[in-house]
Coordinates of C-alpha atoms in Angstrom, one line a residue:
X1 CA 14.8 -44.0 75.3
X2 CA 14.1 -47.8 75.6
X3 CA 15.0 -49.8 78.8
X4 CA 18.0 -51.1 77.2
X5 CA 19.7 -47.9 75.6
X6 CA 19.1 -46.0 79.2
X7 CA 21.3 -48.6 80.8
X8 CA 23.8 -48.7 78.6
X9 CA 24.0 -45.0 78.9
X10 CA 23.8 -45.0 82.3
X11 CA 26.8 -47.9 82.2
X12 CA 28.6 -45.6 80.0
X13 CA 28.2 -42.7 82.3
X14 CA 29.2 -44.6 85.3
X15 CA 32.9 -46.2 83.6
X16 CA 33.3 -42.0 82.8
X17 CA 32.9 -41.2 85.6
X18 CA 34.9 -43.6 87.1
X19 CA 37.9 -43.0 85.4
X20 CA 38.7 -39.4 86.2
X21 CA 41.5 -39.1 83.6
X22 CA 42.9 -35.5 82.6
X23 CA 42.1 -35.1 79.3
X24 CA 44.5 -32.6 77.4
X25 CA 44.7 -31.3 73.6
X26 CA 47.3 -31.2 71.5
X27 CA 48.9 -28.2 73.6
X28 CA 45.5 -27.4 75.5
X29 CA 44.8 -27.6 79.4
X30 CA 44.5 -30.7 81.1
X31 CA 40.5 -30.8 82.1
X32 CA 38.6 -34.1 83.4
X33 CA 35.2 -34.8 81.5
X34 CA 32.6 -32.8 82.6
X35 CA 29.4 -31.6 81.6
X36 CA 29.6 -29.3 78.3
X37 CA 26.8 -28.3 76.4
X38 CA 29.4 -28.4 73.1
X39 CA 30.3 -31.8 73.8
X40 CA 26.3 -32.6 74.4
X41 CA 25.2 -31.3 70.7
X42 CA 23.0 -33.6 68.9
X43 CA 23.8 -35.4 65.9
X44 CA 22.3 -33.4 63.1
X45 CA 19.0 -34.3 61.6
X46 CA 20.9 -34.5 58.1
X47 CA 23.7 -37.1 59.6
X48 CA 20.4 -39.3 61.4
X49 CA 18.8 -39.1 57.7
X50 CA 21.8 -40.5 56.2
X51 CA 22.2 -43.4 58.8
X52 CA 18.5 -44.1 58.2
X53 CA 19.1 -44.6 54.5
X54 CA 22.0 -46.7 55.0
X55 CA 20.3 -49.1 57.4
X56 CA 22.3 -47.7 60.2
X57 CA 21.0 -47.1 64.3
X58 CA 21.9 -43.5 65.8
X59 CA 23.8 -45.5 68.6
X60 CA 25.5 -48.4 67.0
X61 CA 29.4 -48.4 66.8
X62 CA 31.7 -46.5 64.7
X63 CA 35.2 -47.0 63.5
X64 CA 37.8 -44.2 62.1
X65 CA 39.9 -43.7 59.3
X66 CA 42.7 -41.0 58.8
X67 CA 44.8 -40.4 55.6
X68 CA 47.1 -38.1 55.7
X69 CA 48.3 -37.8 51.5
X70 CA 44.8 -37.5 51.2
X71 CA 43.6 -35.1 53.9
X72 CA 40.4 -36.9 55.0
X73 CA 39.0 -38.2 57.7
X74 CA 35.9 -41.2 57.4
X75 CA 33.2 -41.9 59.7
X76 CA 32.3 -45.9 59.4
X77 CA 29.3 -47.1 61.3
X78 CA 28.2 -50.6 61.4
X79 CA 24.5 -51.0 59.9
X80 CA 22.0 -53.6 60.8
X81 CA 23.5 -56.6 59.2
X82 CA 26.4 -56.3 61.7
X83 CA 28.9 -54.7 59.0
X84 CA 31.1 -51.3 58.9
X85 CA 29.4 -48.9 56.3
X86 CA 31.1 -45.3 55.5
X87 CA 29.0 -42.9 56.8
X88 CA 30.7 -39.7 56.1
X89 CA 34.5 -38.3 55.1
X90 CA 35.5 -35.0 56.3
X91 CA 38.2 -32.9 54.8
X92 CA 41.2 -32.6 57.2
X93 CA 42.2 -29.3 58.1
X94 CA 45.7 -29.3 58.9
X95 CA 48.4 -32.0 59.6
X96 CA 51.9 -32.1 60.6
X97 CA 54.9 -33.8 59.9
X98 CA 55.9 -35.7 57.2
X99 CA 54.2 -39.4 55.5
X100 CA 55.3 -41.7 58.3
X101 CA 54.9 -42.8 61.7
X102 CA 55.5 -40.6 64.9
X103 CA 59.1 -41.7 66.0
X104 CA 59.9 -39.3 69.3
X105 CA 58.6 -36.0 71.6
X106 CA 59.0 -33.3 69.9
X107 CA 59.1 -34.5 65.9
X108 CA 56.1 -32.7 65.6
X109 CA 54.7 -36.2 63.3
X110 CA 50.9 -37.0 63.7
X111 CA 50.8 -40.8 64.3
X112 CA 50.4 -43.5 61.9
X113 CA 49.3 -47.0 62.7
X114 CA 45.8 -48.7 64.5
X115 CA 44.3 -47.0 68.0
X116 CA 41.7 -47.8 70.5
X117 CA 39.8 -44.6 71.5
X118 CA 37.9 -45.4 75.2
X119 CA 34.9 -43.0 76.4
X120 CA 37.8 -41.4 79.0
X121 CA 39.9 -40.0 76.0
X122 CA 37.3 -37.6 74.9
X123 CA 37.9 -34.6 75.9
X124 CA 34.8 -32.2 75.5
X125 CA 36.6 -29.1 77.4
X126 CA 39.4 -29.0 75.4
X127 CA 41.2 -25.6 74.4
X128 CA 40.6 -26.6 70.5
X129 CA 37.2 -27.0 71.2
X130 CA 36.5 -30.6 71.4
X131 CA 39.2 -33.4 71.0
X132 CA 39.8 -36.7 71.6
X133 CA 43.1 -38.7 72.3
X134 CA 44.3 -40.9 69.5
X135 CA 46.2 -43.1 72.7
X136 CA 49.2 -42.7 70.9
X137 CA 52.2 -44.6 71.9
X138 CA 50.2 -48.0 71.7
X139 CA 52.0 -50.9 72.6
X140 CA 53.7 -51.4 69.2
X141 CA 55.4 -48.0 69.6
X142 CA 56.9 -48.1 73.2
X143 CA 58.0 -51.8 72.0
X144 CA 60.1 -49.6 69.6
X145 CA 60.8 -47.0 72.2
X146 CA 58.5 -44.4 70.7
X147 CA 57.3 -41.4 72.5
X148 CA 55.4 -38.5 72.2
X149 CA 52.2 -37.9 74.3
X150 CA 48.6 -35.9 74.0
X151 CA 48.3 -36.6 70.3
X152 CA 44.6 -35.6 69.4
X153 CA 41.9 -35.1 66.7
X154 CA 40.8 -31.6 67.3
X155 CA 39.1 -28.5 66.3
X156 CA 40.8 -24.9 65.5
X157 CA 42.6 -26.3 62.3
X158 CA 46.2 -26.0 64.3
X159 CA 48.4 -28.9 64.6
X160 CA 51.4 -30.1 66.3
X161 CA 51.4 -33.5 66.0
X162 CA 47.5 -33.5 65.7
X163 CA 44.8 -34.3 63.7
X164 CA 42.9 -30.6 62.8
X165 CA 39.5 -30.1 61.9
X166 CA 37.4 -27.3 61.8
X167 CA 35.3 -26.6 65.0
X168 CA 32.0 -27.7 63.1
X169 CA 33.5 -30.7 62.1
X170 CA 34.9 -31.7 65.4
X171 CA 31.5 -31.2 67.0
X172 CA 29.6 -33.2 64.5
X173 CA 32.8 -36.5 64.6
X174 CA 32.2 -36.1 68.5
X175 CA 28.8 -36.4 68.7
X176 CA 29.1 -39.9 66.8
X177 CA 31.9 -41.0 69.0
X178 CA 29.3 -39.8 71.9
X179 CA 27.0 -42.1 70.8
X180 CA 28.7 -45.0 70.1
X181 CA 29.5 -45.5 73.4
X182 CA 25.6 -44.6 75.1
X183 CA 24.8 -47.2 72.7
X184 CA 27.6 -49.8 74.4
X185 CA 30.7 -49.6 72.4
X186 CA 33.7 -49.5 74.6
X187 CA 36.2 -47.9 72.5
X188 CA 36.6 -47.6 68.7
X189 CA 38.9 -48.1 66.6
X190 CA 41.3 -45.5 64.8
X191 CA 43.6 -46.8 61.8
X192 CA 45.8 -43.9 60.6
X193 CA 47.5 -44.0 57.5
X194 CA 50.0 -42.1 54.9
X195 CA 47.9 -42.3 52.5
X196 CA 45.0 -44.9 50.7
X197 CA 46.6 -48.3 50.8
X198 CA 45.8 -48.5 47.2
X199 CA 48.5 -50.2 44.6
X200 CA 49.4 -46.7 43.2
X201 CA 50.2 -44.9 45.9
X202 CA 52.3 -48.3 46.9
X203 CA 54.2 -47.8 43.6
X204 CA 54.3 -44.6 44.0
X205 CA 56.3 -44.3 47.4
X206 CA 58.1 -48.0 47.0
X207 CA 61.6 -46.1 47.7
X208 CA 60.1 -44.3 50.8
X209 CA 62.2 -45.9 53.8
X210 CA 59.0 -46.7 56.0
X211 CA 57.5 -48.7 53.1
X212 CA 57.8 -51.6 55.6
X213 CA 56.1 -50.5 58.4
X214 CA 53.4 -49.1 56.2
X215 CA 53.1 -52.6 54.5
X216 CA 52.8 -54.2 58.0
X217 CA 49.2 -51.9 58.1
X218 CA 48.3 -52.5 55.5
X219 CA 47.5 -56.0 56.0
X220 CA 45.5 -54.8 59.0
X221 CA 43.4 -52.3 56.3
X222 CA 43.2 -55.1 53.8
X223 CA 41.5 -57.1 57.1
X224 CA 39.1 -54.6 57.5
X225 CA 38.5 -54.1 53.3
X226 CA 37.7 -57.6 52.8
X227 CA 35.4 -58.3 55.4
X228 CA 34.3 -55.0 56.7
X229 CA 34.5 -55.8 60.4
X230 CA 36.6 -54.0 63.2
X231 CA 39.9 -56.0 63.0
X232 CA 41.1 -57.6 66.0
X233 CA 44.8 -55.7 67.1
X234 CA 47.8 -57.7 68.6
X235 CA 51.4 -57.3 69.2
X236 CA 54.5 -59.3 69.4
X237 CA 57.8 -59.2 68.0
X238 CA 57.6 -55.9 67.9
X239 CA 55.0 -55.9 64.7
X240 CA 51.4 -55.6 64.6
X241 CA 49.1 -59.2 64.6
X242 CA 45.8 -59.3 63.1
X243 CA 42.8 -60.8 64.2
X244 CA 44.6 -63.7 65.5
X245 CA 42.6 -66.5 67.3
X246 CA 43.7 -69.5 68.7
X247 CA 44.8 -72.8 67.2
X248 CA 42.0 -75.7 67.5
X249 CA 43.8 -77.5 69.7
X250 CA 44.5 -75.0 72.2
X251 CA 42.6 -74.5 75.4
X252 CA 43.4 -70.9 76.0
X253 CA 44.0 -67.7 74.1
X254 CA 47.5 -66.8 72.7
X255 CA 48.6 -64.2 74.9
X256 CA 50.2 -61.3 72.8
X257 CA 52.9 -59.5 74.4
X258 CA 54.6 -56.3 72.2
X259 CA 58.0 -57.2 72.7
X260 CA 57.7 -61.0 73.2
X261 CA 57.9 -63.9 71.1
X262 CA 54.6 -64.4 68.9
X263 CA 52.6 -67.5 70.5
X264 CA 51.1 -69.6 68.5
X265 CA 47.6 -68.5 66.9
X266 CA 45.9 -68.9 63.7
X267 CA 44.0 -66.5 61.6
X268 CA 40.2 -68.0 60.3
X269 CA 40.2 -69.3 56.9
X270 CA 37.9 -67.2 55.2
X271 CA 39.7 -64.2 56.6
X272 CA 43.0 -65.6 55.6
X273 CA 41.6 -66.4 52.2
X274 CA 40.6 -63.3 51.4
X275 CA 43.6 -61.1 52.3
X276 CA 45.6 -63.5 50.3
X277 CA 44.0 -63.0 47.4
X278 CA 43.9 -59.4 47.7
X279 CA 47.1 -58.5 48.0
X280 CA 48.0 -60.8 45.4
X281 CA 45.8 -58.7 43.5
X282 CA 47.4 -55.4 44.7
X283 CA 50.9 -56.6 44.2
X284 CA 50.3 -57.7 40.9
X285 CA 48.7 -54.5 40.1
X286 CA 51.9 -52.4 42.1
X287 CA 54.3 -54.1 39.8
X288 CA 52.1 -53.9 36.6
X289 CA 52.1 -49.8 37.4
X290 CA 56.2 -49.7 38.6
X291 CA 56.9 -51.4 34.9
X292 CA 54.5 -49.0 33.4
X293 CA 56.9 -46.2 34.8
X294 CA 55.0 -45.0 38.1
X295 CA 57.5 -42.2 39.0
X296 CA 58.8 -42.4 42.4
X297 CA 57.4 -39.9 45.3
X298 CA 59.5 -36.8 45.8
X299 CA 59.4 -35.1 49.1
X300 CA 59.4 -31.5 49.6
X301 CA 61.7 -30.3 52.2
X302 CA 60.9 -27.3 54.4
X303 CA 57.0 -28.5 54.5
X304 CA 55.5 -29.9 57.4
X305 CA 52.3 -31.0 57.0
X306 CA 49.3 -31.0 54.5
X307 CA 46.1 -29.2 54.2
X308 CA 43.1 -30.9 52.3
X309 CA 42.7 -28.3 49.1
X310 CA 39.3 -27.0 50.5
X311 CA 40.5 -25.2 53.3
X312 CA 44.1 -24.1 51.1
X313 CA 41.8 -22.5 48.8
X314 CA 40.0 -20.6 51.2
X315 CA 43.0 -19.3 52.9
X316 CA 45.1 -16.2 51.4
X317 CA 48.3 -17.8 49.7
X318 CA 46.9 -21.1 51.3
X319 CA 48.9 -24.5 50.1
X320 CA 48.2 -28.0 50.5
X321 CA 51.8 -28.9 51.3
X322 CA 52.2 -32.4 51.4
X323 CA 48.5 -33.1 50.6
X324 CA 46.7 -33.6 47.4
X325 CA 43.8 -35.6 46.1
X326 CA 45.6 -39.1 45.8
X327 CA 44.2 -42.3 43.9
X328 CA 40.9 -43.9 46.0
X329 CA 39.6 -40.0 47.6
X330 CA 36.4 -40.6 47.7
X331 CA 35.3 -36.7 48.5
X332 CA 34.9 -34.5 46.1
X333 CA 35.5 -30.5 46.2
X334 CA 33.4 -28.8 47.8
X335 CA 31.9 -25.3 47.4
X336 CA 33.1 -24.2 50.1
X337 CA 34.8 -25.0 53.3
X338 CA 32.9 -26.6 55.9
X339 CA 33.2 -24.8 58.9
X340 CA 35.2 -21.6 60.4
X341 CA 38.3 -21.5 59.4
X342 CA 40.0 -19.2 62.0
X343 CA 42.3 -16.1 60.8
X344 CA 45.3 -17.6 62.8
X345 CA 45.4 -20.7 60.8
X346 CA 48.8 -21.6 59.4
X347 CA 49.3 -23.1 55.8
X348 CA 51.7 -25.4 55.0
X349 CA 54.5 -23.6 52.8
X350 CA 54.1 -24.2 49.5
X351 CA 56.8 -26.6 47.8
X352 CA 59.6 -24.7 45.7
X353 CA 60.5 -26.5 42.2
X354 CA 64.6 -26.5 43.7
X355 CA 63.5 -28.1 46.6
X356 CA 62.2 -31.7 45.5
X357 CA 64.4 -34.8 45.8
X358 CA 63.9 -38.0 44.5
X359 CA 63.3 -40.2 48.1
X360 CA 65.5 -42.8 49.4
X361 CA 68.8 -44.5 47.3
X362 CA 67.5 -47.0 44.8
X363 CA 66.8 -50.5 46.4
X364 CA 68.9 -53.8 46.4
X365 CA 66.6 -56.8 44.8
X366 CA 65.6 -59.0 47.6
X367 CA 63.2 -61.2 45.9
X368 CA 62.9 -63.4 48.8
X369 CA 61.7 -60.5 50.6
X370 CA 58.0 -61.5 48.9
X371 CA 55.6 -61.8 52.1
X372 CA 54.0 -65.1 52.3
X373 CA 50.6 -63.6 52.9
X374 CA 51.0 -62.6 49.1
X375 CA 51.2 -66.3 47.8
X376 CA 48.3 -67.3 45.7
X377 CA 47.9 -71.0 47.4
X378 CA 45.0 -71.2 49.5
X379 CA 45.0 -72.9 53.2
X380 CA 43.5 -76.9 52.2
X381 CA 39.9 -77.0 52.6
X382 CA 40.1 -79.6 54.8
X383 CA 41.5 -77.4 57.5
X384 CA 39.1 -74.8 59.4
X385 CA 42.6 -72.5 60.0
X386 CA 46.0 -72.8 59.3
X387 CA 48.1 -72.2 62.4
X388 CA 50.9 -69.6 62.1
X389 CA 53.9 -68.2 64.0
X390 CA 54.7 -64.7 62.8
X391 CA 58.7 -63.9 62.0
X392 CA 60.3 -61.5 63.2
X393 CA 61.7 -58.7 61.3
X394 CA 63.1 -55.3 61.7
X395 CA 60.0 -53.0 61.0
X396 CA 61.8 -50.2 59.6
X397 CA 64.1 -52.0 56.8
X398 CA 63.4 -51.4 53.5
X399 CA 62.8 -55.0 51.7
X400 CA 63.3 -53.9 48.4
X401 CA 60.1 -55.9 46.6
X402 CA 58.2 -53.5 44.4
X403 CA 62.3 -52.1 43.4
X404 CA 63.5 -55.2 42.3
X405 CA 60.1 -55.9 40.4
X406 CA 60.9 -52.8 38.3
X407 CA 64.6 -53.8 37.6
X408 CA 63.3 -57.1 36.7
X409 CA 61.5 -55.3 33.7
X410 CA 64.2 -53.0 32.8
X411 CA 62.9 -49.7 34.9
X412 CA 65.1 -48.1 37.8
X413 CA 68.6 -46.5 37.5
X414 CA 69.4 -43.0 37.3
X415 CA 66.0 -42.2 37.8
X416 CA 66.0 -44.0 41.3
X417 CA 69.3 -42.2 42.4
X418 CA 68.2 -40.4 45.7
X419 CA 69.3 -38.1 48.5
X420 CA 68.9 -39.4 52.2
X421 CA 65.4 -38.0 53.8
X422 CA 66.1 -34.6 55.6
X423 CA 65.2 -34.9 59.2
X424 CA 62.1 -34.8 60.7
X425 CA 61.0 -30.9 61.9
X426 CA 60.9 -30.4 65.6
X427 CA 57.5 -30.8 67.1
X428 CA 56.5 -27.7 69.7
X429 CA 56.3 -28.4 73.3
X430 CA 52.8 -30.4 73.9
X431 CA 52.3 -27.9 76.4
X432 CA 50.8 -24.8 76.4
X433 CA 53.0 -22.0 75.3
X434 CA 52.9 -18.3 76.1
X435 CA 51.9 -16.4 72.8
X436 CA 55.0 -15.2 70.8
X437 CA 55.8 -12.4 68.0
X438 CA 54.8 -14.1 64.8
X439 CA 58.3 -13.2 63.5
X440 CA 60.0 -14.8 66.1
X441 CA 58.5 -18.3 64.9
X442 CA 60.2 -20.5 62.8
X443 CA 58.1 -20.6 59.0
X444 CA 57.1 -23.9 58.9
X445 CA 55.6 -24.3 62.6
X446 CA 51.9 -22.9 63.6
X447 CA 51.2 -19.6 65.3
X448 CA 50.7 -20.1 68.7
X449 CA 47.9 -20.1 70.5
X450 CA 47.2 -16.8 73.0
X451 CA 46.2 -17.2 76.2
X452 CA 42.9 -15.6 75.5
X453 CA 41.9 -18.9 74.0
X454 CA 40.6 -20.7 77.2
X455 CA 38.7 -17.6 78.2
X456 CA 34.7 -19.1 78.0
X457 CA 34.1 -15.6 76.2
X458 CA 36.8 -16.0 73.4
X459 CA 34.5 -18.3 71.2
X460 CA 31.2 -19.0 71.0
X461 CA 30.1 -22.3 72.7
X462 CA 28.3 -23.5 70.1
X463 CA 29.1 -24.3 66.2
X464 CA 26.6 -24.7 63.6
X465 CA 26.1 -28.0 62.2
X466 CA 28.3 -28.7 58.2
X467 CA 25.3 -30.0 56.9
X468 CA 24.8 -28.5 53.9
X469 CA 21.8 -29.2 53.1
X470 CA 18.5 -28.6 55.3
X471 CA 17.7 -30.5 57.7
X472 CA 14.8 -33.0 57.9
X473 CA 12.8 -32.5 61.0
X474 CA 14.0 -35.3 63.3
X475 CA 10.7 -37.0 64.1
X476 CA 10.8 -38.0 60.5
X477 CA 14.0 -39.5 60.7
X478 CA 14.6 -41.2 63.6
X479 CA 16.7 -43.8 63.3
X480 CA 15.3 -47.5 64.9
X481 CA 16.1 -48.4 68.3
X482 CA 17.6 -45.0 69.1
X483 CA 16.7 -42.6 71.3
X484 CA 15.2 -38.7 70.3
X485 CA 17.9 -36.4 70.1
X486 CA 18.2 -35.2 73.0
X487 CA 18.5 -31.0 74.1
X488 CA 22.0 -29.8 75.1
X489 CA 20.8 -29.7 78.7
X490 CA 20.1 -33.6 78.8
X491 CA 24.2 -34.3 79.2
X492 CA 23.3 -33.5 82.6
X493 CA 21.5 -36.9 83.0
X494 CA 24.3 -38.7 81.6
X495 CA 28.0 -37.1 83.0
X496 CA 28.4 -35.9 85.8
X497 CA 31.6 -33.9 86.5
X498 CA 34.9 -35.4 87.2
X499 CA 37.1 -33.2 89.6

């Protein structure tokens, strides 16, 4: 390891250290970081290859994407011109809830929306193996009174509210994270979605109630689409701002307060430029697909959750629930599953043909509703950024725009008639629950956990890597700048326990 990688890891060590947060899973036992040979295994050879070939360092920063229509999970990693590449996307194996953002304790939704992930929120003890916090509520959501706590990406393929991998692929997703921050990165990012922000799938749910606050992210993934950079996260007005800077004239950065009125700030011109004209693009597209007669999304009552159709298929009457391949997936099926996944897993239930209704009541046409971001007109050239104010507007009312674009071509109707969403399931307790007869629980919620699970004998410590192919021998692929992969006893140099 080179002078400057061992002080950033010792840096990195030191602000873990220091912070001597309780970690928890989703339903696990608080534990403070410490040193775990799990949480210390190296990336594999196969993962190093692949940065190698994609100009990427072993220690450089990462960013993560969730989907939840889709079931997959993607690894970005910023290569050696300085932009986000995508690394790797893993097959999600369980979520719960419902398409939508987590609204209260207890609603048993996994979050939607953008997250910062800092070293203290991975949690390498954790009862599901190895987790991390996504640091849901973020501002935005307590500005809206959200609550709900100890929302993680973990292993055991069990959710509550969570993220589920396999153990495997939890190991391998933590190891990046690991690295990112001995090689400096002070938190990534975590942008969770309903599904790819694609102009089918926004056809395809335009009647779905939370289509506004999943527009209001969208313009933070079209940010990170069109320039491939980590987007810069405010809030105020109770909506998300982003990569704001400030006006030209100003002295000092806007200050961004949830809750507060929006000071003023502009947004670069290239960057503004460039979302313009692609969501004029997707709009366009969106309304092009709603006249073609994109049917509306049905929902599926009773279900709570997906599971990507790897892991349905290897379970016995296994179902994806809410989940399916989507437009934009960009993994294809695999063999087989990758990793263990355990004989207490619990599938979604699959959907009964009585049981689908049409979402939401047909829409009132509100073409004023069109945002402004979507106007074709570019900023004038002779201005290096335009400054702008947001408005403020209820984040959960239902504008009506891709609707009234489909009445405006003769579509909608009948068709569009809807019953009101059923409410949301009830989440379980994020604590950990004695185990129960399986009869007892309700069908749609997962088994829970025995007690036996946070016995150090109850699971192996280790996983084998999802690589599927063999790996290279690391010497022949060691990434430049980064250190040797190091043994699983060399966390010891880096952590030291928290009590």
């Amino acid at each position: 390891m080179n002078n400057r990688s061992l002080v950033r890891a010792l840096v990195t060590s030191a602000v873990l250290v220091g912070a001597g947060v309780l970690m928890a899973g989703c339903n696990s036992d608080g534990i403070s970081l410490a040193n775990n040979a799990k949480a210390n295994q190296p990336v594999p050879p196969k993962l190093i290859a692949d940065m190698t070939a994609k100009d990427m360092d072993l220690q450089s920063p990462i960013l993560v994407r969730l989907f939840k229509q889709e079931a997959e999970l993607e690894i970005w990693k910023q290569d050696r011109s300085g932009r986000f590449a995508l690394l790797k996307t893993y097959p999600i194996c369980r979520w719960s809830g419902d398409l939508g953002p987590k609204v209260r304790e207890g609603d048993r939704q996994a979050p939607e929306g953008f997250y910062s992930i800092s070293p203290a929120q991975m949690n390498p003890q954790s009862a599901y193996y190895l987790s991390f916090n996504t640091g849901y509520p973020n501002a935005f959501d307590k500005a809206l009174g959200r609550t709900g706590s100890q929302l993680m990406v973990h292993g055991d393929c069990s959710s509550r509210g969570c993220y589920a991998m396999t153990d495997e692929q939890i190991a391998e997703i933590y190891s990046l994270g690991r690295e990112s921050f001995f090689g400096g990165q002070k938190s990534f990012q975590l942008q969770a979605y309903p599904f790819r922000m694609t102009p089918a799938n926004m056809a395809k749910h335009r009647n779905n109630p939370h289509m506004p606050f999943w527009k209001m992210i969208k313009e933070g993934n079209d940010h990170f689409e069109v320039t491939r950079q980590e987007p810069k996260v405010d809030f105020c007005e109770k909506k998300y701002v982003f990569d704001a800077a400030k006006p030209p004239s100003a002295t000092k950065d806007p200050v961004f307060e949830a809750s507060s009125k929006c000071p003023a700030y502009v947004i670069p011109d290239e960057i503004a430029d460039a979302v313009r004209e692609k969501q004029a693009t997707d709009i366009a597209e969106t309304a092009r697909l709603i006249a073609k007669g994109t049917p509306v999304a049905r929902i599926n009552t009773g279900i709570d959750g997906g599971m990507h159709r790897v892991f349905a298929a290897s379970v016995p009457e296994g179902s994806t629930g809410l989940s399916e391949p989507g437009d934009g997936s960009t993994l294809s099926l695999m063999a087989r599953a990758p990793g263990t996944v355990p004989s207490h897993v619990n599938p979604p239930k699959a959907p009964a043909p009585s049981e689908n209704l049409l979402r939401g009541p047909p829409e009132q046409p509100k073409l004023a509703a069109v945002p402004a971001a979507a106007a074709p007109a570019a900023a004038p050239a002779s201005s290096p950024a335009s400054t702008r104010v947001a408005n403020a507007a209820p984040t959960e009312q239902n504008d009506g725009f891709f609707s009234s674009l489909a009445r405006k071509v003769g579509l909608g109707g009948a068709a569009d008639a809807t019953a009101s969403t059923p409410p949301s399931k009830p989440k379980a307790a994020e604590t950990k629950q004695p185990p129960r007869p399986e009869a007892a629980a309700p069908k749609t919620t997962t088994a829970a956990k025995p007690d036996v699970k946070h016995a150090a004998a109850s699971r192996p410590p280790l996983k084998p890597s999802v690589s599927d192919s063999p790996a290279p021998a690391a010497k022949d692929n060691q990434v430049a700048g980064s250190a040797p992969i190091m043994s699983t006893n060399s966390f010891d140099s880096r952590f030291g326990a928290v009590k």
